[in-house]
XYZ file of C-alpha atoms in Angstrom:
441
model
C 155.123 110.610 78.399
C 152.726 107.906 77.204
C 149.200 108.440 78.104
C 147.197 105.736 80.044
C 143.479 105.943 80.126
C 141.694 109.410 80.303
C 144.633 111.830 80.723
C 146.388 109.804 83.526
C 150.076 109.385 82.567
C 152.205 106.452 83.401
C 154.206 108.402 86.023
C 151.121 109.424 87.849
C 149.830 105.848 87.939
C 153.225 104.578 89.105
C 153.234 107.180 91.876
C 149.767 106.120 93.060
C 150.578 102.478 93.040
C 153.833 103.309 95.082
C 151.746 105.192 97.553
C 149.320 102.335 97.943
C 152.172 99.862 98.544
C 153.853 102.142 101.102
C 150.690 102.652 103.018
C 149.878 98.912 102.992
C 153.446 98.154 104.260
C 153.095 100.819 106.940
C 149.797 99.318 108.103
C 151.189 95.876 108.314
C 154.160 97.053 110.399
C 151.818 98.995 112.726
C 149.594 95.860 113.139
C 152.639 93.711 113.906
C 153.849 96.289 116.465
C 157.013 97.014 114.621
C 156.019 100.619 113.949
C 154.120 103.068 116.278
C 150.835 104.568 115.034
C 149.720 108.162 115.702
C 146.597 108.190 117.748
C 144.020 110.873 118.351
C 141.315 109.561 120.701
C 139.213 112.800 120.606
C 139.010 112.638 116.848
C 138.128 108.990 116.871
C 135.122 109.703 119.160
C 133.946 112.387 116.803
C 134.132 109.869 113.903
C 131.970 107.550 115.978
C 129.440 110.277 116.483
C 129.598 111.057 112.737
C 128.807 107.486 111.775
C 125.892 107.279 114.286
C 124.537 110.622 113.090
C 124.679 109.310 109.497
C 122.884 106.112 110.363
C 120.160 107.995 112.397
C 119.614 110.662 109.647
C 119.510 107.990 106.888
C 116.797 106.005 108.891
C 114.720 109.159 109.495
C 114.949 110.009 105.818
C 113.787 106.590 104.861
C 110.849 106.562 107.299
C 109.869 110.105 106.200
C 109.659 108.889 102.580
C 107.635 105.871 103.690
C 105.235 108.311 105.505
C 104.903 110.416 102.416
C 104.112 107.428 100.282
C 101.505 106.349 102.817
C 99.925 109.849 102.609
C 99.951 109.598 98.815
C 98.151 106.138 99.185
C 95.501 107.524 101.498
C 94.870 110.392 99.041
C 94.252 107.971 96.314
C 91.992 105.888 98.486
C 90.134 108.904 99.634
C 89.631 110.172 96.143
C 88.253 106.785 94.910
C 85.895 106.727 97.925
C 84.438 110.208 97.276
C 84.197 109.435 93.452
C 82.202 106.323 94.388
C 79.877 108.436 96.609
C 79.425 111.042 93.667
C 78.566 108.291 91.296
C 75.973 106.663 93.528
C 74.527 110.014 94.686
C 71.251 110.568 92.766
C 70.992 114.176 91.392
C 67.599 114.780 92.963
C 68.884 113.913 96.511
C 69.529 116.657 99.081
C 72.975 118.233 98.930
C 74.134 116.827 95.592
C 76.231 119.979 94.723
C 77.548 120.232 98.217
C 78.776 116.603 98.179
C 80.596 117.238 94.872
C 82.192 120.389 96.340
C 83.347 118.493 99.522
C 84.926 115.823 97.292
C 86.933 118.475 95.339
C 88.004 120.283 98.510
C 89.038 117.025 100.122
C 91.242 116.111 97.003
C 92.877 119.641 97.120
C 93.522 119.268 100.835
C 95.249 115.963 100.407
C 97.466 117.406 97.601
C 98.396 120.413 99.683
C 99.326 118.293 102.728
C 101.574 115.989 100.607
C 103.279 118.950 98.879
C 103.900 120.808 102.228
C 105.349 117.705 103.787
C 107.710 117.375 100.801
C 108.762 121.041 100.779
C 109.105 121.535 104.640
C 110.374 118.184 105.802
C 111.733 115.881 103.114
C 113.706 118.536 101.158
C 115.326 119.923 104.253
C 116.255 116.289 105.372
C 117.700 115.680 101.966
C 119.795 118.816 102.168
C 121.019 117.775 105.650
C 122.160 114.379 104.460
C 123.788 115.716 101.335
C 126.819 116.903 103.271
C 127.644 113.640 104.846
C 129.276 111.909 101.640
C 131.896 114.714 101.248
C 132.791 114.677 104.955
C 132.950 110.930 104.990
C 135.387 111.030 101.891
C 137.579 113.573 103.780
C 137.600 111.361 106.905
C 138.854 108.467 104.744
C 141.424 110.824 103.123
C 142.630 111.982 106.526
C 143.227 108.374 107.583
C 145.346 107.784 104.366
C 147.327 110.944 105.040
C 147.933 109.944 108.596
C 149.414 106.662 107.373
C 151.625 108.645 104.876
C 152.683 110.884 107.706
C 153.571 107.905 109.906
C 155.514 106.336 107.051
C 157.505 109.560 106.371
C 158.268 109.836 110.056
C 159.414 106.274 110.287
C 161.580 106.787 107.077
C 163.184 109.943 108.318
C 164.030 108.166 111.569
C 165.661 105.346 109.743
C 167.798 107.757 107.624
C 168.936 109.423 110.941
C 170.130 106.181 112.202
C 171.806 105.260 108.906
C 173.719 108.596 108.943
C 175.550 107.625 112.058
C 176.599 104.335 110.560
C 177.851 106.111 107.283
C 179.908 108.579 109.323
C 181.540 105.687 111.217
C 182.214 103.972 107.870
C 183.713 107.023 106.407
C 186.041 107.320 109.327
C 187.564 103.889 108.763
C 190.820 103.428 106.675
C 190.379 103.899 103.107
C 189.876 100.931 100.751
C 192.677 99.751 98.434
C 190.850 101.652 95.610
C 190.613 104.721 97.573
C 194.341 104.372 98.703
C 195.248 104.004 95.110
C 193.686 107.194 94.124
C 195.615 110.435 94.292
C 195.363 112.518 97.404
C 193.185 115.147 95.660
C 190.740 112.408 94.566
C 190.415 110.953 98.035
C 188.942 114.193 99.313
C 186.400 114.266 96.426
C 185.345 110.714 97.257
C 184.709 111.532 100.865
C 182.866 114.650 100.111
C 180.600 112.652 97.623
C 179.832 110.115 100.390
C 178.949 113.033 102.686
C 176.693 114.647 100.099
C 174.871 111.438 99.298
C 174.088 110.900 102.919
C 172.903 114.441 103.377
C 170.874 114.296 100.207
C 168.901 111.274 101.384
C 168.499 112.881 104.766
C 167.190 116.124 103.258
C 164.826 114.287 100.938
C 163.355 112.330 103.814
C 163.024 115.468 105.893
C 161.215 117.362 103.037
C 158.949 114.326 102.496
C 158.079 114.276 106.289
C 157.295 117.977 106.090
C 154.988 117.727 103.181
C 153.186 114.749 104.662
C 152.837 116.439 108.006
C 151.463 119.593 106.379
C 148.918 117.769 104.257
C 147.671 115.771 107.176
C 147.453 118.782 109.648
C 145.486 120.817 107.162
C 142.748 118.186 106.608
C 142.804 117.184 110.246
C 142.382 120.773 111.364
C 139.264 121.208 109.017
C 137.619 118.175 110.184
C 138.164 118.842 113.864
C 136.330 122.065 113.324
C 133.450 120.555 111.226
C 132.550 117.335 112.962
C 131.482 118.811 116.290
C 129.472 121.398 114.444
C 127.780 118.856 112.280
C 127.084 116.743 115.493
C 125.367 119.629 117.186
C 123.308 120.388 113.998
C 121.281 117.224 114.310
C 119.176 118.841 117.155
C 118.014 121.603 114.885
C 117.131 119.362 111.983
C 115.188 117.009 114.225
C 113.266 119.923 115.802
C 112.490 121.557 112.393
C 111.486 118.191 110.720
C 108.990 117.063 113.535
C 107.733 120.597 114.164
C 106.845 120.844 110.473
C 105.292 117.425 110.355
C 103.330 118.056 113.511
C 102.138 121.472 112.482
C 101.030 120.284 108.949
C 99.203 117.361 110.400
C 97.337 119.449 112.881
C 96.257 121.913 110.185
C 95.283 119.011 107.781
C 93.203 117.172 110.297
C 91.496 120.443 111.479
C 90.481 121.326 107.830
C 89.639 117.706 107.053
C 87.471 117.562 110.200
C 85.391 120.527 108.882
C 84.880 118.781 105.598
C 83.927 115.575 107.269
C 81.460 117.402 109.471
C 79.893 119.118 106.401
C 79.501 115.746 104.738
C 78.000 114.227 107.899
C 75.435 117.053 108.146
C 74.428 116.476 104.496
C 74.009 112.765 105.114
C 71.938 113.484 108.247
C 69.592 115.841 106.343
C 69.262 113.253 103.603
C 68.289 110.600 106.029
C 65.744 112.987 107.679
C 64.096 113.481 104.402
C 63.960 109.677 103.805
C 62.374 109.232 107.288
C 59.916 112.044 106.644
C 58.837 110.511 103.341
C 58.626 107.131 104.941
C 56.520 108.677 107.786
C 53.979 110.096 105.276
C 53.728 106.713 103.565
C 53.343 104.839 106.800
C 50.667 107.378 107.948
C 48.651 106.949 104.800
C 48.815 103.097 105.160
C 47.699 103.334 108.679
C 44.815 105.577 107.868
C 43.635 103.119 105.270
C 43.820 100.220 107.720
C 41.938 102.245 110.302
C 39.186 102.987 107.908
C 38.944 99.373 106.922
C 38.848 98.358 110.649
C 35.965 100.731 111.210
C 33.891 98.858 108.669
C 34.854 95.249 109.500
C 35.638 93.773 112.936
C 38.918 91.920 113.503
C 39.189 88.184 113.923
C 39.591 88.543 117.717
C 36.422 90.537 118.014
C 38.053 93.760 119.095
C 39.891 96.541 117.478
C 43.673 95.868 116.839
C 46.069 98.043 118.822
C 48.442 100.474 117.155
C 51.937 99.282 116.537
C 54.708 101.257 118.415
C 56.834 103.434 116.343
C 59.928 101.712 115.091
C 63.108 103.733 114.907
C 66.860 102.934 114.759
C 68.029 106.349 115.940
C 66.286 106.865 119.291
C 63.577 105.783 121.668
C 60.013 105.286 120.298
C 57.527 108.012 120.362
C 54.921 106.010 122.142
C 55.190 103.267 124.736
C 53.768 99.685 124.142
C 50.565 98.907 125.953
C 50.397 97.280 129.346
C 51.062 93.392 129.131
C 47.864 91.415 129.695
C 47.323 89.966 133.173
C 47.282 86.185 133.764
C 43.442 86.364 134.342
C 42.989 88.200 131.002
C 45.231 85.769 129.177
C 43.220 82.935 130.590
C 39.873 84.564 129.628
C 41.102 85.152 126.069
C 42.257 81.561 125.732
C 38.887 80.353 126.825
C 37.192 82.577 124.396
C 39.384 81.551 121.521
C 38.733 77.893 122.436
C 34.956 78.414 122.240
C 35.295 80.256 118.995
C 37.297 77.603 117.298
C 34.739 74.929 116.222
C 37.391 72.473 115.130
C 39.002 72.123 118.614
C 37.284 69.614 120.826
C 35.852 70.417 124.261
C 38.637 70.642 126.795
C 38.055 70.481 130.528
C 40.656 73.059 131.711
C 39.707 72.561 135.331
C 40.410 68.844 135.214
C 43.709 69.018 133.425
C 46.655 67.711 135.575
C 48.820 70.462 136.970
C 52.040 68.743 136.116
C 51.118 68.178 132.425
C 52.076 70.958 129.995
C 49.394 72.258 127.759
C 49.461 71.052 124.121
C 50.706 73.572 121.273
C 48.058 73.837 118.630
C 50.094 73.045 115.483
C 51.406 69.791 116.918
C 55.164 70.775 117.236
C 57.115 70.052 120.536
C 59.541 72.391 122.285
C 62.252 69.766 122.041
C 62.292 70.288 118.213
C 63.015 73.930 118.426
C 66.513 75.335 117.985
C 68.214 76.513 121.290
C 68.221 80.207 120.165
C 64.486 80.534 120.496
C 63.556 82.498 123.624
C 59.836 81.795 123.739
C 56.675 81.657 121.635
C 53.927 84.227 121.129
C 50.525 84.053 119.438
C 49.245 86.853 117.141
C 46.046 88.202 118.617
C 45.409 90.655 115.720
C 46.273 90.937 112.061
C 49.384 93.032 111.351
C 50.337 94.202 107.898
C 54.156 94.696 107.389
C 55.051 98.200 106.422
C 58.820 97.542 105.716
C 60.939 94.779 104.353
C 62.324 93.804 107.781
C 58.915 93.266 109.230
C 56.694 90.109 109.592
C 53.147 89.877 108.190
C 50.918 88.452 110.905
C 47.450 86.907 110.929
C 45.547 86.471 114.119
C 46.420 83.006 115.465
C 49.930 82.706 114.079
C 52.530 81.290 116.328
C 55.860 83.132 116.268
C 59.246 81.864 117.673
C 60.871 84.878 119.344
C 64.641 85.196 118.847
C 67.189 87.503 120.472
C 68.395 90.528 118.510
C 71.835 90.111 116.955
C 72.758 93.598 118.351
C 70.735 94.551 121.479
C 71.275 98.275 120.649
C 69.070 97.800 117.488
C 66.173 96.683 119.500
C 63.363 99.283 119.728
C 60.968 99.395 122.651
C 57.768 97.443 121.905
C 59.248 95.450 119.084
C 60.299 91.764 118.869
C 62.138 89.739 116.281
C 61.187 86.242 115.361
C 60.278 83.441 112.760
C 56.768 81.985 112.146
C 56.544 78.612 113.569
C 54.935 77.391 110.330
C 58.187 78.349 108.413
C 60.351 76.636 110.958
C 58.254 73.411 110.711
C 58.383 73.401 106.925
C 61.964 74.520 106.347
C 63.851 73.870 109.580
C 65.674 77.194 109.423
C 65.370 80.684 110.855
C 66.162 82.757 107.702
C 62.684 84.240 107.334
C 62.931 86.294 110.450
C 61.422 89.791 110.924
C 60.384 92.260 113.539
C 56.785 92.754 114.667
C 54.973 94.810 117.303
C 54.835 93.020 120.717
C 51.383 94.425 121.665
C 49.811 92.586 118.703
C 50.783 89.206 120.312
C 50.458 87.273 123.412
C 53.147 85.236 125.042
C 52.402 81.538 125.280
């Protein structure tokens, strides 16, 4: 025979085309209601379960791959973060070697977590879903073989009906041709007609038997496999999520230890920074105290000590008791007499409903609404940090609220010098200062 394509002969191709045409004709007859269709409700329910199981499994596989991709992304981000810390960490700082070791251990932990997820969850899910294409193909084949079986069944039934008609036809008087034939030939003709009818019937019966056998074999296998596959989904879901949960728990436990170690190193580094800063502050304070012993302050009395400023806890010492109204009045009177430029003011004759003048000529109406109140520096204060204000006795400071109340330390205020506000009309040059160096106006 002539070859068509890759080893497919013309006879085989013609046979396949004939099968498709026969199936299409049978499906049309069934849809039009002119031919009955073999139904199996139980098997159809199993097919519905199979399709649902395939959709659920595919979605789980897709989400698991997305989760692994997110883990890989987190790993890369974590590595860059630790690399950045290692680059910024000065070699002479405390715990340099430990920081590098923590970075390496963190990288290895992420790698192990990703690999274990792949081995224990994704690979098993891939193997679970790998069996679905073959079963889906056999379900489609069963449907085709069922149509072939129904077609062969209907063909055999039509042959059975035709046989009765042929027998009735043979029983009629012979035709002229048959009558003209010799007597011995008439018997041969009748026998031939019976043989032809029986041959068609036998062929139809054999075709029906073959179609029924093929269908029942594949149908039996699927009816055994589909319920087993449906029940297997429980085990695969349990194993998958147990693996993920267990690996996550182990990963976060180990990662928590590394994070705690890194936090401890940072804490010790900060303690060393604060200790060095304390030594520097103490030396500056000692020099200021020695200078104060040799020269009196502008207010005529020794300046108080500034309260300890800390962002990590309460101050070591409490700020001094606020001055009483009588003491404030006395200090104001003393300052007025010491200031030769200020003219004589009769305090006792000043009207009670008239507010006292501010010394630099500004008015409260010009101040921004964020200003809480004003204070006057009673002593000089030299700033010891970049976030502090340098004060001279007599400076007026506009007190502002802290942006974060938790950052305020007892005995410290934040504000802007009034001179800066009057000159620049902004509150950018703000800083903290000890409250006990000032007096509220």
